[in-house]
Coordinates of C-alpha atoms and ligand atoms in Angstrom, one line a residue:
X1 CA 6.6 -28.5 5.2
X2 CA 9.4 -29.9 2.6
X3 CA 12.7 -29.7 4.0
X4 CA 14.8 -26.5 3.4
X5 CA 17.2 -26.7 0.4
X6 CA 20.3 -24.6 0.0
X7 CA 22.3 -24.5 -3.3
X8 CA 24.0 -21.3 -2.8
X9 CA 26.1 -21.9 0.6
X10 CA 26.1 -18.1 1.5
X11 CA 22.2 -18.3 2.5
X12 CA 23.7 -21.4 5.3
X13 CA 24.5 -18.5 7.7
X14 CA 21.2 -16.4 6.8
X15 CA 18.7 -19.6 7.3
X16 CA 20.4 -20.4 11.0
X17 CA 19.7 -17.0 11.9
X18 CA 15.8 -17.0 10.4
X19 CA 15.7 -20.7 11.8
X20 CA 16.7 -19.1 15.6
X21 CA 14.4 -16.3 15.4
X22 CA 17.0 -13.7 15.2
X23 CA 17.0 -10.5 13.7
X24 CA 19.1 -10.0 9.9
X25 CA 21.4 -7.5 9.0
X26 CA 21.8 -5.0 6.3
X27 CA 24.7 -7.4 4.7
X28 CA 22.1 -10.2 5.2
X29 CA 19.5 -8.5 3.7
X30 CA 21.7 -7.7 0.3
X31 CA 22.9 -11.4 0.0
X32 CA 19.0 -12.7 0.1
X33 CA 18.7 -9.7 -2.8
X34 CA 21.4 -11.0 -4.5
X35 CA 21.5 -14.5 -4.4
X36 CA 20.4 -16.9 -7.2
X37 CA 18.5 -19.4 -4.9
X38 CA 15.0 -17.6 -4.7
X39 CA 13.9 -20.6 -3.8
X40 CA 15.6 -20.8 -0.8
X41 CA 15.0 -17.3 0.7
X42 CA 11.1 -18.2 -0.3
X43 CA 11.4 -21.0 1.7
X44 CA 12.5 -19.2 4.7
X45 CA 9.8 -16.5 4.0
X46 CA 7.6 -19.3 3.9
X47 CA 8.7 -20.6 7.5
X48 CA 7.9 -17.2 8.7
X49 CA 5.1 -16.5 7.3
X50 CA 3.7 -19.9 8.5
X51 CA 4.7 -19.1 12.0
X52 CA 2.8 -15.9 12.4
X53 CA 0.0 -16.7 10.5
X54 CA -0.5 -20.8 9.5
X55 CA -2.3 -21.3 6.7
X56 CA -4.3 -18.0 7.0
X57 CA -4.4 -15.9 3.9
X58 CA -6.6 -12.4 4.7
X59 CA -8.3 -10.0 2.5
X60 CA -10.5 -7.9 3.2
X61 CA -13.7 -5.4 1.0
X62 CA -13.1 -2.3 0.3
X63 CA -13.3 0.2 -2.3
X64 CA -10.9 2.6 -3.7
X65 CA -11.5 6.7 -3.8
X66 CA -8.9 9.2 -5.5
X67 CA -10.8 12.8 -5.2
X68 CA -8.8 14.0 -8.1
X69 CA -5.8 13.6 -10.4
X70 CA -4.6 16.9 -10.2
X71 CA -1.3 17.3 -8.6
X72 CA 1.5 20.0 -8.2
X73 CA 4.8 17.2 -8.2
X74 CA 4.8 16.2 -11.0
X75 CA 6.4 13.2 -10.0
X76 CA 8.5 11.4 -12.6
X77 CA 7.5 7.6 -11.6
X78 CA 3.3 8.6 -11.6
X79 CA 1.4 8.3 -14.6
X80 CA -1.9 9.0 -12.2
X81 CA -1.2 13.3 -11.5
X82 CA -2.1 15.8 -13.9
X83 CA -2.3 19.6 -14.3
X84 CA -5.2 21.4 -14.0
X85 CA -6.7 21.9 -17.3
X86 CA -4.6 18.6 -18.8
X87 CA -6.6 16.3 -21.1
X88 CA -8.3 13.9 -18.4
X89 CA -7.8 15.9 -15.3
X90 CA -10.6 15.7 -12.5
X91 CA -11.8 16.8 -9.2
X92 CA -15.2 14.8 -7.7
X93 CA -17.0 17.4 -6.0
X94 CA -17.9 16.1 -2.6
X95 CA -21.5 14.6 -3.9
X96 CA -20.0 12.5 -6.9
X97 CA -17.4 11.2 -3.4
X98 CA -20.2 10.0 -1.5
X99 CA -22.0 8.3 -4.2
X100 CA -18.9 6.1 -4.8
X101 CA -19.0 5.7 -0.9
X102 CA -22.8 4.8 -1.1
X103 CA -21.8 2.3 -3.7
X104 CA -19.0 1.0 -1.6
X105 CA -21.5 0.5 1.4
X106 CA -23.6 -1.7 -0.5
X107 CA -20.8 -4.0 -2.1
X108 CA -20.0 -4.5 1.3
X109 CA -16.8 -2.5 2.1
X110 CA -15.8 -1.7 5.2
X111 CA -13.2 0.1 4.3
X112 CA -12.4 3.2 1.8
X113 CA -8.4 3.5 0.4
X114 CA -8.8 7.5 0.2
X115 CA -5.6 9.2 -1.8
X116 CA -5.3 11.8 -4.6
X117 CA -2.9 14.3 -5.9
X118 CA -1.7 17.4 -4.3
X119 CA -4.5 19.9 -5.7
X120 CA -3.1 23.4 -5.9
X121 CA -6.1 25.1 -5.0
X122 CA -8.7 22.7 -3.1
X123 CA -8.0 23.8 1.1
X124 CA -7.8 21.5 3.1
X125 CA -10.8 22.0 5.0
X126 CA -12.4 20.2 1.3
X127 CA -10.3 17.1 2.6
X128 CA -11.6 17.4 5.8
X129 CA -15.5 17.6 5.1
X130 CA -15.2 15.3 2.5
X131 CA -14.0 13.3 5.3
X132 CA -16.5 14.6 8.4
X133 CA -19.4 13.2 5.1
X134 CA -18.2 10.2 4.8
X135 CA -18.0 9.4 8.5
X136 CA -21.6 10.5 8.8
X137 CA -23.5 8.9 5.9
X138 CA -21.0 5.4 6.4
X139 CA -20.5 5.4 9.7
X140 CA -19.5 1.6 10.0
X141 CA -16.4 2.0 6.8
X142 CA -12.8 2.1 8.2
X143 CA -11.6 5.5 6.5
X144 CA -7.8 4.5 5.5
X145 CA -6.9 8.1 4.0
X146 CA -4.3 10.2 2.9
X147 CA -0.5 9.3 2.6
X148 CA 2.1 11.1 4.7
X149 CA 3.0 12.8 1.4
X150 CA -0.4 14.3 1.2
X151 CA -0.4 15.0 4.8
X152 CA 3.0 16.8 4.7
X153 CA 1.4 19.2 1.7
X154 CA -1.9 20.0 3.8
X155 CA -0.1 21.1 6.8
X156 CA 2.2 23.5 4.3
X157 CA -1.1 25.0 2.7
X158 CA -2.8 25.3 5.7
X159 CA 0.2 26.8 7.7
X160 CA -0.4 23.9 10.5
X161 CA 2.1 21.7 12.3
X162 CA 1.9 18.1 11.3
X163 CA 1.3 17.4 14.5
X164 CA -2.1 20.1 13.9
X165 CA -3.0 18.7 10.8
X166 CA -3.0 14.7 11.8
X167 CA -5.2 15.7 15.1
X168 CA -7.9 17.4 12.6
X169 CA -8.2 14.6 10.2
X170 CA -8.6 12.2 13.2
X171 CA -11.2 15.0 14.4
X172 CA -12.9 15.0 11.4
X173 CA -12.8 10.8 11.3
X174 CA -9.6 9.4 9.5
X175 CA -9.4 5.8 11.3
X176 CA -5.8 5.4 9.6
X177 CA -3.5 6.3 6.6
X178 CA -2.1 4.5 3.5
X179 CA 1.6 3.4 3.1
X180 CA 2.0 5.3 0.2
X181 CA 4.8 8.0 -1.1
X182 CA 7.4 6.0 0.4
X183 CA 8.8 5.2 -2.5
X184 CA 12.4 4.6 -1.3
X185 CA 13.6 6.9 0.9
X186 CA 17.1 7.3 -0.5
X187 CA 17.7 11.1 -1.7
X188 CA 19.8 10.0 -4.6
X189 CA 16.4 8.0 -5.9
X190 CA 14.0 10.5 -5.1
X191 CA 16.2 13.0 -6.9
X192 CA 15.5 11.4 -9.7
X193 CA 11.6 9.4 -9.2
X194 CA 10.2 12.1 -7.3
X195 CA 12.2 15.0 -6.5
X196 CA 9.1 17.2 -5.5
X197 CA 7.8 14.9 -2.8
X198 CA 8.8 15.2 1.0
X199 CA 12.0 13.6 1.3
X200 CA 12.6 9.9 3.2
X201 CA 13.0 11.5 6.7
X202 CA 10.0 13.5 6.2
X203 CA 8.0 10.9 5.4
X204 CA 9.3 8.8 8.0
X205 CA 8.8 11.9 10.5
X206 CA 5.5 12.1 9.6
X207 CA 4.6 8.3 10.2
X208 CA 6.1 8.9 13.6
X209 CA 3.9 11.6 14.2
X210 CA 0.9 9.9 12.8
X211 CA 1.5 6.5 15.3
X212 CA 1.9 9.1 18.0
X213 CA -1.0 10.5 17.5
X214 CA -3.0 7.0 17.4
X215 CA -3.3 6.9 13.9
X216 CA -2.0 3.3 12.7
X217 CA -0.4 3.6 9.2
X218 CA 0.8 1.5 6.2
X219 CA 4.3 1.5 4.5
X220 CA 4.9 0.6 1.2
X221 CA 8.7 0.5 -1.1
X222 CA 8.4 0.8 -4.8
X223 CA 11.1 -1.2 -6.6
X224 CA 12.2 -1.8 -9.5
X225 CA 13.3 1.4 -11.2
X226 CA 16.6 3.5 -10.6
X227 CA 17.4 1.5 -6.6
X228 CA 19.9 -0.6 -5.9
X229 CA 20.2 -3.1 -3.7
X230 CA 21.5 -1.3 -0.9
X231 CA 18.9 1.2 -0.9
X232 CA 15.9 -1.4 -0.9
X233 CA 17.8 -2.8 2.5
X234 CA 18.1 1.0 3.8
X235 CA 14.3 1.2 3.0
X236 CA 13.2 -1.5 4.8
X237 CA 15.6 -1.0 7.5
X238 CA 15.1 2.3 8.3
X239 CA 10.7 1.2 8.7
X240 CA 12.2 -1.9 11.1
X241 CA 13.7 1.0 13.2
X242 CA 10.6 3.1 13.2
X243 CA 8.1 0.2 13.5
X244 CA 10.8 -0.9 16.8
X245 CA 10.0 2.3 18.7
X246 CA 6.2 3.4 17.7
X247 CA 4.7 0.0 16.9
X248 CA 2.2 2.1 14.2
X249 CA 2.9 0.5 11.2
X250 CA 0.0 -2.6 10.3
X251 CA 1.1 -3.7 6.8
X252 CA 4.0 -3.6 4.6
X253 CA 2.8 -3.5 1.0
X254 CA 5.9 -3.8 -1.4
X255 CA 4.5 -2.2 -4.8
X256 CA 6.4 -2.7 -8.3
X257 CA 7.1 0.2 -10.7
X258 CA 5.1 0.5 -14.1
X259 CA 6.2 2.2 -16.1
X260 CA 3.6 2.7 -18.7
X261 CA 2.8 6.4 -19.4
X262 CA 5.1 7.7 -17.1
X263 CA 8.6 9.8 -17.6
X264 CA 10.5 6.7 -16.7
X265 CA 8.7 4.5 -19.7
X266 CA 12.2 3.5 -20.8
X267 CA 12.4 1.1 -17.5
X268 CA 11.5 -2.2 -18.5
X269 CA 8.7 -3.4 -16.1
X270 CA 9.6 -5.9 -13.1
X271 CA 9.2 -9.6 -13.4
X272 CA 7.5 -11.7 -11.6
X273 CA 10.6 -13.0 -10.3
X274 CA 11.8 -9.8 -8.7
X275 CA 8.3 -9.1 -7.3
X276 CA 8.3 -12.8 -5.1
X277 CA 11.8 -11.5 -4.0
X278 CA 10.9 -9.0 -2.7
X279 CA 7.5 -10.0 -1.5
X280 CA 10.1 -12.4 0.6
X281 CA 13.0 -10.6 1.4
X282 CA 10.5 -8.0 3.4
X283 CA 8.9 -10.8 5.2
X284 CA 12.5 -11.9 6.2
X285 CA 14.0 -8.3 7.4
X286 CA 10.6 -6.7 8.5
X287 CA 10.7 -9.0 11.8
X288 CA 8.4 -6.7 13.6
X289 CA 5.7 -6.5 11.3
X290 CA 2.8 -8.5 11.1
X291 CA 1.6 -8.9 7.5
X292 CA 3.1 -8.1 4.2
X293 CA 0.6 -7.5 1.5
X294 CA 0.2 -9.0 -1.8
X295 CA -1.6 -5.9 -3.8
X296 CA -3.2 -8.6 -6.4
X297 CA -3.6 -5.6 -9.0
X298 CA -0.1 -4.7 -8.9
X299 CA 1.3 -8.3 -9.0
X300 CA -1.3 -10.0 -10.9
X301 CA -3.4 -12.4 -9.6
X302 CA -1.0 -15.5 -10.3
X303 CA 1.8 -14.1 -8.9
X304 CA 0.1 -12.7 -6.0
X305 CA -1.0 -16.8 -5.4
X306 CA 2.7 -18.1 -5.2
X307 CA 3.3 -15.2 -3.6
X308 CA 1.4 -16.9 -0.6
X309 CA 4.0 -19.1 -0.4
X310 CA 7.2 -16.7 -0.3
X311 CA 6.1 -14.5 2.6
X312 CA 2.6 -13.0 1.9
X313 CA -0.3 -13.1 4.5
X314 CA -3.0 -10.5 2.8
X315 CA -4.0 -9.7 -0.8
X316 CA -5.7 -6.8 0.1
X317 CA -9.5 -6.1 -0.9
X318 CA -11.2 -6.0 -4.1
X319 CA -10.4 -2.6 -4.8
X320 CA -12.8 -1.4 -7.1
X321 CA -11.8 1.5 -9.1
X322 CA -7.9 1.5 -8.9
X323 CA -6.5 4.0 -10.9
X324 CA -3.0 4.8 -10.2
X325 CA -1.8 1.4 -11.2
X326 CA -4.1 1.3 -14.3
X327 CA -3.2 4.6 -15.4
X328 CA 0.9 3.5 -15.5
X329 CA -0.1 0.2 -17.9
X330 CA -1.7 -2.3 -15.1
X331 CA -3.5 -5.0 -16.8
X332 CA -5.1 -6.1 -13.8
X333 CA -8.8 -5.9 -13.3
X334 CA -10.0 -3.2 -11.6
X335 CA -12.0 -5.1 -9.2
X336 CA -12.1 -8.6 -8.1
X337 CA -15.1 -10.3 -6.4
X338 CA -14.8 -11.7 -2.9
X339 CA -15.7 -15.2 -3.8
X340 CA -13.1 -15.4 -6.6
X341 CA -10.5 -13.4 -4.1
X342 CA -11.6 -16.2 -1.8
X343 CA -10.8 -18.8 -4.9
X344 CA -7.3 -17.2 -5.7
X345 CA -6.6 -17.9 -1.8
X346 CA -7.8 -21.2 -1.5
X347 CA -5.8 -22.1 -5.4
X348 CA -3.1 -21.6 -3.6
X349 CA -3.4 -24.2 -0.5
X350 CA -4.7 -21.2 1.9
X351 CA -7.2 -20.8 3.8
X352 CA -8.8 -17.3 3.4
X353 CA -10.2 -14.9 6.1
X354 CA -12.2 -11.5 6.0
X355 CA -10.6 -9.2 7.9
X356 CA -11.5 -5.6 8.4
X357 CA -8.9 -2.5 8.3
X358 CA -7.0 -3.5 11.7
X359 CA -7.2 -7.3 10.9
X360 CA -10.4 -8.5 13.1
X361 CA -11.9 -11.3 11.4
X362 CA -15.7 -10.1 9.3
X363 CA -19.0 -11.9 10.1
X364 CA -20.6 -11.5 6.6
X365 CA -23.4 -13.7 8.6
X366 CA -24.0 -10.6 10.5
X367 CA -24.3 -8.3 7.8
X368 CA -26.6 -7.2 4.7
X369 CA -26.1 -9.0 1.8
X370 CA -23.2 -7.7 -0.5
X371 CA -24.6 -6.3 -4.2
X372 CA -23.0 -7.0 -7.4
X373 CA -20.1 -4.5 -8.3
X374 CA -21.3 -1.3 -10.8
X375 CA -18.6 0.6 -12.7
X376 CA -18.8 4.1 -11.9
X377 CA -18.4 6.6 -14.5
X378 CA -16.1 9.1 -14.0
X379 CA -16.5 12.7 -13.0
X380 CA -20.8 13.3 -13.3
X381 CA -20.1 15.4 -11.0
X382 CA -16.8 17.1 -11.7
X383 CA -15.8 20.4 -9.5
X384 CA -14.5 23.5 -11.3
X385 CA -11.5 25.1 -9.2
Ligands
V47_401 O1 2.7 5.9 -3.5 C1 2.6 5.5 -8.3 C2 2.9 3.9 -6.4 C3 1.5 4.1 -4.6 C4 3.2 4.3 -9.9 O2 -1.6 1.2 2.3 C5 3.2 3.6 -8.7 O3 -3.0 -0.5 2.0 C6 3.9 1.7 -9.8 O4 0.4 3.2 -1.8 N1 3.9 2.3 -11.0 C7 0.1 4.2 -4.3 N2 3.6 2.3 -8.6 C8 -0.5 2.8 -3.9 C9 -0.3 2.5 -2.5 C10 -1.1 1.4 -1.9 C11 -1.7 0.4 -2.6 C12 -2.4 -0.6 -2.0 C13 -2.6 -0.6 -0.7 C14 -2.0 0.4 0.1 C15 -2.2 0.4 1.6 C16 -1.2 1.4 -0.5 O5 1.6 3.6 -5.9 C17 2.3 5.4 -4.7 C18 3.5 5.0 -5.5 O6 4.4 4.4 -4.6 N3 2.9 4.4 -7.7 N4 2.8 5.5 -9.6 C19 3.6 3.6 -11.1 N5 3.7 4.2 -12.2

């Protein structure tokens, strides 16, 4: 590895610490924000990255599923929610769900990315057979579903404790949940990006319960809109302190705000520039977590190469079907092949590795052949409520 090179002399303290293996501090994490020498900090993301994982980039197969659009929060960074009868709104009855999944299963996922909006009149007891069906007909797919958002409104429709409403989706077969809603927990941003959604604690609450519960979760941080500094370092400080005493979270995915088609469009989009700073300063503060993602369709494919380089360890899958990002002006694909997610990795002087949900490494040897992708067209099958 080339040697480190410092230009701004502030980062001097900062490296040592990295260097010695010692944990940074909120005033370290907004100099690495702040500083001009990206370079630098990617370096020392770099160093990191390289000592957890070597030259190891993962991915994995998988398949996206959002059950409908429709949502009650109206949130002011989404351009994914609608209302009910809105041009464009939809709700898969369960059949048109297990399709997809029967699609999924033979392009080779092994796992399903299962969030939607907060319907105000499906139960939850849809959620949870359209989770018991999956189970059943794909038995081998990793069901990552539901965000601690989504969570938090199925316990308040149902009447149940979180705690109650986290055992029955693990009942019903929920292997683990998404890292999204985060957002960033600071109530002066929510206020204003998504004043409807539970608040930072609650989400954080809910994560707890989640990990106590044996359900390992994601966490994700969307930047790039109303935040400051501070409040990115309070985000990923206050997941350190959670991931230091449950040990739940797997992945920290940082995901940048587009603004397309949402109620913030006058935000100009992030650059590539922020999105590798952050991408590194979370591999530099997050100490106790393993990977942080590269999501390829939020980034881009180019970025989310050099990205491999300033702190990444996982692209995530191929996707298949994304539509929140695409919906808010992503120009991404909306699917991208193993092989060329296995070409992007190996571009970029990495070595890439199938891994399932929690990380084990996939024997495609041992396993039908994967067919090509299909486009599915949406809502055959749409459910009147
Ligand atoms: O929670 C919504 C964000 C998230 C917009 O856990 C937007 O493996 C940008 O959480 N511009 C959903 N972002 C995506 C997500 C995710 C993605 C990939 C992997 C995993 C994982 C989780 O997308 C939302 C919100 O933070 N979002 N609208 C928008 N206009």
């Amino acid at each position: 590895m080339a040697e480190l090179t410092i230009t701004d002399q502030r980062l001097a303290p900062i490296a040592k610490k990295v260097l010695a293996g010692e944990r940074l501090s909120m005033d370290d994490g907004i100099a690495l924000y702040r500083t001009p020498d990206l370079l630098a900090v990617g370096w020392l993301a770099n160093h990191v990255r390289e000592k957890l994982h070597g030259n190891i980039t993962y991915y994995n197969v998988n398949r996206h599923i959002n059950p409908t659009n429709v949502c009650v929060a109206h949130c002011k960074l989404c351009a994914f929610g609608r209302d009910p009868n809105a041009p464009g709104a939809y709700t898969f009855a369960l059949e048109e769900i297990y399709a997809r999944a029967a699609q999924g299963v033979r392009e080779g996922a092994t796992e399903f990315h299962i969030v939607g909006g907060l319907h105000p009149d499906l139960p939850f007891e849809y959620f949870l057979e359209m989770i018991r069906g999956l189970k059943q007909r794909c038995p081998s797919v990793h069901l990552k579903a539901f965000t601690m958002v989504e969570v938090g409104y199925f316990a308040r429709i149902a009447k149940l404790s979180i705690e109650e409403t986290l055992r029955q989706m693990k009942e019903a077969g929920v292997d683990s949940l998404p890292g999204g809603g985060a957002e960033i927990f600071h109530p002066r941003v929510r206020k204003i990006i998504c004043d409807h959604k539970v608040s930072g604690q609650m989400w954080l609450s809910i994560a707890r319960k989640a990990h106590q519960a044996g359900l390992r979760t994601n966490a994700t941080m969307l930047y790039g809109h109303v935040e400051t500094e501070e409040e990115r370092v309070d985000h990923l400080m206050k997941l350190r302190e959670l991931q230091d005493e449950t040990h739940g979270f797997v992945t920290f995915i940082p995901l940048a705000f587009h603004p397309d088609n949402t109620a913030l469009s006058h935000i100009p989009a992030a650059s590539g520039y922020t999105d590798l700073r952050n991408i590194a300063v979370a591999r530099l503060m997050l100490d106790n977590f393993d990977h942080i993602k590269a999501y390829w369709i939020m980034l881009s494919p180019a970025i989310a190469q050099i990205a491999q380089r300033f702190g990444a360890s996982d692209l995530d899958g191929t996707v298949a079907e994304e539509k929140i990002y695409h919906d808010a002006g992503a120009r991404t694909s909306e699917f991208t092949p193993r092989g060329e997610l296995e070409r992007l990795i190996r571009a970029a002087g990495r070595v890439p590795v199938e891994r399932d949900t929690a990380y084990n490494r996939v024997d495609r040897s041992k396993m039908p052949p994967i067919q090509p992708h299909q486009r599915t067209d949406l809502v055959s099958l749409s459910l009147n409520v």
